[in-house]
Amino acid sequence: ESNEKQDLEIRIINVIGENIFVEGKQQFVGTYTKQINLAEYPKAIYFLEIETDDEVINKKLILQ
């Protein structure tokens, strides 16, 4: 959720550093919701990375 306009880049990265999903939002404000189908990818650990103007947020995703 963003209370002020900012550019966002949303990425899902595999354990060897390859981007498997990338989406950018320009001058975004509000709540961002997105469903991403990872069924075609192997069961493994992935990383969700959200880069804003001010910070980078990282979360671990475990696909089972």
GROMACS .gro file of C-alpha atoms in nm:
model
   64
    1GLU     CA    1   0.000   0.000   0.000
    2SER     CA    2   0.131   0.342  -0.094
    3ASN     CA    3  -0.001   0.669   0.045
    4GLU     CA    4   0.194   0.886  -0.197
    5LYS     CA    5   0.268   0.866  -0.570
    6GLN     CA    6   0.579   0.667  -0.645
    7ASP     CA    7   0.723   0.434  -0.906
    8LEU     CA    8   0.714   0.063  -0.820
    9GLU     CA    9   0.885  -0.239  -0.966
   10ILE     CA   10   0.759  -0.579  -0.859
   11ARG     CA   11   0.979  -0.882  -0.925
   12ILE     CA   12   0.976  -1.253  -0.848
   13ILE     CA   13   1.325  -1.397  -0.856
   14ASN     CA   14   1.438  -1.760  -0.841
   15VAL     CA   15   1.726  -1.881  -0.622
   16ILE     CA   16   1.984  -1.834  -0.898
   17GLY     CA   17   1.885  -1.472  -0.947
   18GLU     CA   18   1.673  -1.497  -1.261
   19ASN     CA   19   1.366  -1.273  -1.286
   20ILE     CA   20   1.062  -1.489  -1.355
   21PHE     CA   21   0.811  -1.204  -1.321
   22VAL     CA   22   0.860  -0.829  -1.353
   23GLU     CA   23   0.596  -0.556  -1.350
   24GLY     CA   24   0.642  -0.183  -1.321
   25LYS     CA   25   0.394   0.078  -1.206
   26GLN     CA   26   0.452   0.448  -1.270
   27GLN     CA   27   0.329   0.711  -1.024
   28PHE     CA   28   0.128   0.450  -0.832
   29VAL     CA   29  -0.079   0.541  -0.526
   30GLY     CA   30  -0.320   0.316  -0.334
   31THR     CA   31  -0.337  -0.057  -0.266
   32TYR     CA   32  -0.171  -0.294  -0.513
   33THR     CA   33  -0.319  -0.643  -0.545
   34LYS     CA   34  -0.202  -0.902  -0.798
   35GLN     CA   35  -0.239  -1.277  -0.835
   36ILE     CA   36   0.053  -1.444  -1.009
   37ASN     CA   37   0.022  -1.805  -1.129
   38LEU     CA   38   0.346  -1.990  -1.051
   39ALA     CA   39   0.208  -2.336  -1.136
   40GLU     CA   40   0.443  -2.372  -1.435
   41TYR     CA   41   0.751  -2.324  -1.216
   42PRO     CA   42   0.922  -2.595  -1.011
   43LYS     CA   43   0.862  -2.626  -0.639
   44ALA     CA   44   1.134  -2.416  -0.482
   45ILE     CA   45   1.208  -2.098  -0.291
   46TYR     CA   46   1.149  -1.769  -0.472
   47PHE     CA   47   1.184  -1.409  -0.364
   48LEU     CA   48   0.929  -1.131  -0.401
   49GLU     CA   49   1.104  -0.796  -0.435
   50ILE     CA   50   0.915  -0.466  -0.440
   51GLU     CA   51   1.129  -0.165  -0.520
   52THR     CA   52   0.988   0.180  -0.448
   53ASP     CA   53   1.138   0.526  -0.465
   54ASP     CA   54   1.242   0.495  -0.100
   55GLU     CA   55   1.311   0.129  -0.026
   56VAL     CA   56   1.333  -0.231  -0.140
   57ILE     CA   57   1.103  -0.483   0.030
   58ASN     CA   58   1.198  -0.852   0.012
   59LYS     CA   59   0.980  -1.150   0.102
   60LYS     CA   60   1.052  -1.521   0.068
   61LEU     CA   61   0.798  -1.734  -0.124
   62ILE     CA   62   0.800  -2.111  -0.083
   63LEU     CA   63   0.628  -2.291  -0.369
   64GLN     CA   64   0.521  -2.638  -0.249
   0.00000   0.00000   0.00000
